[in-house]
């Protein structure tokens, strides 16, 4: 009888862990063009706590804290250097500094036209083996899309490509700083 009870409890525990594991949001998250890091964190927390149905929020909903967010997740918006720099970007093509990651360097090039980022290219990223190529073939287009939507370096990391995402974000910020100068 004890073995049956333990088996049932183990099965239930396994199911709870399985269904509570969050893999990634993929294309379901809509980035707000004028969002800063604090509101992005609020959006991610709200999507996590309220389920997959709220992950498809509109940009106007994502810029203000929702009723489903916890009080500790709300914060007052602060002027970040990224949002200040995107409003006064000079037209041209700018290459960010190469950022060394655990798996290799990451470097981003942006094209600015009319004060907006119109094109983003990852000119250097880890591709030394098949696994690197597989990860970055999925991650780079997502990061580029996030950048064009956000018009800043305040973008979400890609699950499974943390090192590339971090290097991409740092290189993007240096390119934005260069465009703002």
PDB file of N, CA, C and O in Angstrom, residues 87-119:
ATOM      1  N   UNK A  87      16.442  58.623 -29.050  1.00  0.00           N
ATOM      2  CA  UNK A  87      15.680  59.761 -29.541  1.00  0.00           C
ATOM      3  C   UNK A  87      16.548  60.715 -30.353  1.00  0.00           C
ATOM      4  O   UNK A  87      16.032  61.537 -31.073  1.00  0.00           O
ATOM      5  N   UNK A  88      17.881  60.629 -30.238  1.00  0.00           N
ATOM      6  CA  UNK A  88      18.761  61.561 -30.940  1.00  0.00           C
ATOM      7  C   UNK A  88      19.844  60.812 -31.715  1.00  0.00           C
ATOM      8  O   UNK A  88      21.005  61.174 -31.673  1.00  0.00           O
ATOM      9  N   UNK A  89      19.470  59.761 -32.408  1.00  0.00           N
ATOM     10  CA  UNK A  89      20.448  58.986 -33.162  1.00  0.00           C
ATOM     11  C   UNK A  89      20.744  59.671 -34.490  1.00  0.00           C
ATOM     12  O   UNK A  89      19.832  60.086 -35.200  1.00  0.00           O
ATOM     13  N   UNK A  90      22.021  59.767 -34.806  1.00  0.00           N
ATOM     14  CA  UNK A  90      22.427  60.342 -36.081  1.00  0.00           C
ATOM     15  C   UNK A  90      22.367  59.267 -37.159  1.00  0.00           C
ATOM     16  O   UNK A  90      22.677  58.102 -36.913  1.00  0.00           O
ATOM     17  N   UNK A  91      21.944  59.657 -38.359  1.00  0.00           N
ATOM     18  CA  UNK A  91      21.852  58.708 -39.463  1.00  0.00           C
ATOM     19  C   UNK A  91      23.229  58.179 -39.830  1.00  0.00           C
ATOM     20  O   UNK A  91      24.226  58.898 -39.782  1.00  0.00           O
ATOM     21  N   UNK A  92      23.273  56.910 -40.195  1.00  0.00           N
ATOM     22  CA  UNK A  92      24.525  56.284 -40.605  1.00  0.00           C
ATOM     23  C   UNK A  92      24.563  54.826 -40.194  1.00  0.00           C
ATOM     24  O   UNK A  92      23.593  54.274 -39.687  1.00  0.00           O
ATOM     25  N   UNK A  93      25.714  54.201 -40.427  1.00  0.00           N
ATOM     26  CA  UNK A  93      25.929  52.815 -40.049  1.00  0.00           C
ATOM     27  C   UNK A  93      26.980  52.783 -38.952  1.00  0.00           C
ATOM     28  O   UNK A  93      28.044  53.379 -39.092  1.00  0.00           O
ATOM     29  N   UNK A  94      26.679  52.085 -37.864  1.00  0.00           N
ATOM     30  CA  UNK A  94      27.546  52.054 -36.698  1.00  0.00           C
ATOM     31  C   UNK A  94      27.798  50.609 -36.287  1.00  0.00           C
ATOM     32  O   UNK A  94      26.868  49.809 -36.223  1.00  0.00           O
ATOM     33  N   UNK A  95      29.047  50.302 -36.017  1.00  0.00           N
ATOM     34  CA  UNK A  95      29.426  48.964 -35.579  1.00  0.00           C
ATOM     35  C   UNK A  95      29.810  49.018 -34.114  1.00  0.00           C
ATOM     36  O   UNK A  95      30.672  49.803 -33.724  1.00  0.00           O
ATOM     37  N   UNK A  96      29.155  48.194 -33.308  1.00  0.00           N
ATOM     38  CA  UNK A  96      29.448  48.137 -31.880  1.00  0.00           C
ATOM     39  C   UNK A  96      30.756  47.415 -31.631  1.00  0.00           C
ATOM     40  O   UNK A  96      31.313  46.756 -32.517  1.00  0.00           O
ATOM     41  N   UNK A  97      31.242  47.534 -30.429  1.00  0.00           N
ATOM     42  CA  UNK A  97      32.484  46.851 -30.077  1.00  0.00           C
ATOM     43  C   UNK A  97      32.243  45.344 -30.012  1.00  0.00           C
ATOM     44  O   UNK A  97      31.144  44.888 -29.724  1.00  0.00           O
ATOM     45  N   UNK A  98      33.278  44.583 -30.310  1.00  0.00           N
ATOM     46  CA  UNK A  98      33.194  43.130 -30.224  1.00  0.00           C
ATOM     47  C   UNK A  98      33.223  42.737 -28.753  1.00  0.00           C
ATOM     48  O   UNK A  98      34.101  43.170 -28.009  1.00  0.00           O
ATOM     49  N   UNK A  99      32.259  41.954 -28.333  1.00  0.00           N
ATOM     50  CA  UNK A  99      32.158  41.516 -26.945  1.00  0.00           C
ATOM     51  C   UNK A  99      32.521  40.042 -26.892  1.00  0.00           C
ATOM     52  O   UNK A  99      31.902  39.219 -27.565  1.00  0.00           O
ATOM     53  N   UNK A 100      33.545  39.724 -26.113  1.00  0.00           N
ATOM     54  CA  UNK A 100      33.959  38.328 -25.980  1.00  0.00           C
ATOM     55  C   UNK A 100      33.027  37.605 -25.019  1.00  0.00           C
ATOM     56  O   UNK A 100      32.796  38.064 -23.907  1.00  0.00           O
ATOM     57  N   UNK A 101      32.493  36.481 -25.477  1.00  0.00           N
ATOM     58  CA  UNK A 101      31.646  35.639 -24.638  1.00  0.00           C
ATOM     59  C   UNK A 101      32.373  34.314 -24.413  1.00  0.00           C
ATOM     60  O   UNK A 101      33.451  34.083 -24.968  1.00  0.00           O
ATOM     61  N   UNK A 102      31.753  33.458 -23.654  1.00  0.00           N
ATOM     62  CA  UNK A 102      32.351  32.152 -23.359  1.00  0.00           C
ATOM     63  C   UNK A 102      32.610  31.342 -24.632  1.00  0.00           C
ATOM     64  O   UNK A 102      33.553  30.578 -24.719  1.00  0.00           O
ATOM     65  N   UNK A 103      31.752  31.517 -25.649  1.00  0.00           N
ATOM     66  CA  UNK A 103      31.850  30.713 -26.859  1.00  0.00           C
ATOM     67  C   UNK A 103      32.416  31.455 -28.057  1.00  0.00           C
ATOM     68  O   UNK A 103      32.525  30.888 -29.131  1.00  0.00           O
ATOM     69  N   UNK A 104      32.734  32.723 -27.888  1.00  0.00           N
ATOM     70  CA  UNK A 104      33.313  33.497 -28.973  1.00  0.00           C
ATOM     71  C   UNK A 104      32.789  34.921 -28.984  1.00  0.00           C
ATOM     72  O   UNK A 104      31.870  35.267 -28.249  1.00  0.00           O
ATOM     73  N   UNK A 105      33.375  35.763 -29.832  1.00  0.00           N
ATOM     74  CA  UNK A 105      32.977  37.169 -29.863  1.00  0.00           C
ATOM     75  C   UNK A 105      31.618  37.380 -30.541  1.00  0.00           C
ATOM     76  O   UNK A 105      31.221  36.625 -31.407  1.00  0.00           O
ATOM     77  N   UNK A 106      30.943  38.449 -30.101  1.00  0.00           N
ATOM     78  CA  UNK A 106      29.681  38.869 -30.700  1.00  0.00           C
ATOM     79  C   UNK A 106      29.823  40.350 -31.031  1.00  0.00           C
ATOM     80  O   UNK A 106      30.266  41.141 -30.197  1.00  0.00           O
ATOM     81  N   UNK A 107      29.466  40.716 -32.273  1.00  0.00           N
ATOM     82  CA  UNK A 107      29.551  42.106 -32.701  1.00  0.00           C
ATOM     83  C   UNK A 107      28.324  42.449 -33.535  1.00  0.00           C
ATOM     84  O   UNK A 107      27.904  41.666 -34.386  1.00  0.00           O
ATOM     85  N   UNK A 108      27.763  43.639 -33.283  1.00  0.00           N
ATOM     86  CA  UNK A 108      26.523  44.063 -33.922  1.00  0.00           C
ATOM     87  C   UNK A 108      26.763  45.345 -34.711  1.00  0.00           C
ATOM     88  O   UNK A 108      27.500  46.226 -34.272  1.00  0.00           O
ATOM     89  N   UNK A 109      26.114  45.426 -35.870  1.00  0.00           N
ATOM     90  CA  UNK A 109      26.167  46.631 -36.698  1.00  0.00           C
ATOM     91  C   UNK A 109      24.729  47.115 -36.916  1.00  0.00           C
ATOM     92  O   UNK A 109      23.855  46.320 -37.265  1.00  0.00           O
ATOM     93  N   UNK A 110      24.506  48.416 -36.691  1.00  0.00           N
ATOM     94  CA  UNK A 110      23.171  48.979 -36.883  1.00  0.00           C
ATOM     95  C   UNK A 110      23.202  50.036 -37.967  1.00  0.00           C
ATOM     96  O   UNK A 110      24.224  50.666 -38.198  1.00  0.00           O
ATOM     97  N   UNK A 111      22.076  50.193 -38.639  1.00  0.00           N
ATOM     98  CA  UNK A 111      21.894  51.262 -39.616  1.00  0.00           C
ATOM     99  C   UNK A 111      20.764  52.136 -39.102  1.00  0.00           C
ATOM    100  O   UNK A 111      19.676  51.638 -38.794  1.00  0.00           O
ATOM    101  N   UNK A 112      21.054  53.442 -39.009  1.00  0.00           N
ATOM    102  CA  UNK A 112      20.082  54.404 -38.506  1.00  0.00           C
ATOM    103  C   UNK A 112      19.658  55.305 -39.650  1.00  0.00           C
ATOM    104  O   UNK A 112      20.506  55.819 -40.388  1.00  0.00           O
ATOM    105  N   UNK A 113      18.350  55.474 -39.815  1.00  0.00           N
ATOM    106  CA  UNK A 113      17.816  56.353 -40.836  1.00  0.00           C
ATOM    107  C   UNK A 113      16.617  57.092 -40.246  1.00  0.00           C
ATOM    108  O   UNK A 113      15.712  56.456 -39.712  1.00  0.00           O
ATOM    109  N   UNK A 114      16.638  58.398 -40.320  1.00  0.00           N
ATOM    110  CA  UNK A 114      15.554  59.194 -39.759  1.00  0.00           C
ATOM    111  C   UNK A 114      15.483  59.101 -38.250  1.00  0.00           C
ATOM    112  O   UNK A 114      14.418  59.246 -37.669  1.00  0.00           O
ATOM    113  N   UNK A 115      16.606  58.843 -37.603  1.00  0.00           N
ATOM    114  CA  UNK A 115      16.645  58.734 -36.146  1.00  0.00           C
ATOM    115  C   UNK A 115      16.172  57.400 -35.609  1.00  0.00           C
ATOM    116  O   UNK A 115      16.120  57.205 -34.403  1.00  0.00           O
ATOM    117  N   UNK A 116      15.822  56.462 -36.497  1.00  0.00           N
ATOM    118  CA  UNK A 116      15.357  55.139 -36.077  1.00  0.00           C
ATOM    119  C   UNK A 116      16.288  54.051 -36.572  1.00  0.00           C
ATOM    120  O   UNK A 116      16.890  54.185 -37.639  1.00  0.00           O
ATOM    121  N   UNK A 117      16.366  52.977 -35.823  1.00  0.00           N
ATOM    122  CA  UNK A 117      17.157  51.825 -36.247  1.00  0.00           C
ATOM    123  C   UNK A 117      16.366  51.121 -37.345  1.00  0.00           C
ATOM    124  O   UNK A 117      15.256  50.655 -37.119  1.00  0.00           O
ATOM    125  N   UNK A 118      16.942  51.079 -38.540  1.00  0.00           N
ATOM    126  CA  UNK A 118      16.235  50.464 -39.670  1.00  0.00           C
ATOM    127  C   UNK A 118      16.787  49.092 -40.033  1.00  0.00           C
ATOM    128  O   UNK A 118      16.112  48.318 -40.694  1.00  0.00           O
ATOM    129  N   UNK A 119      18.033  48.814 -39.637  1.00  0.00           N
ATOM    130  CA  UNK A 119      18.627  47.522 -39.960  1.00  0.00           C
ATOM    131  C   UNK A 119      19.610  47.145 -38.867  1.00  0.00           C
ATOM    132  O   UNK A 119      20.313  48.004 -38.322  1.00  0.00           O
TER     133      UNK A 119
END
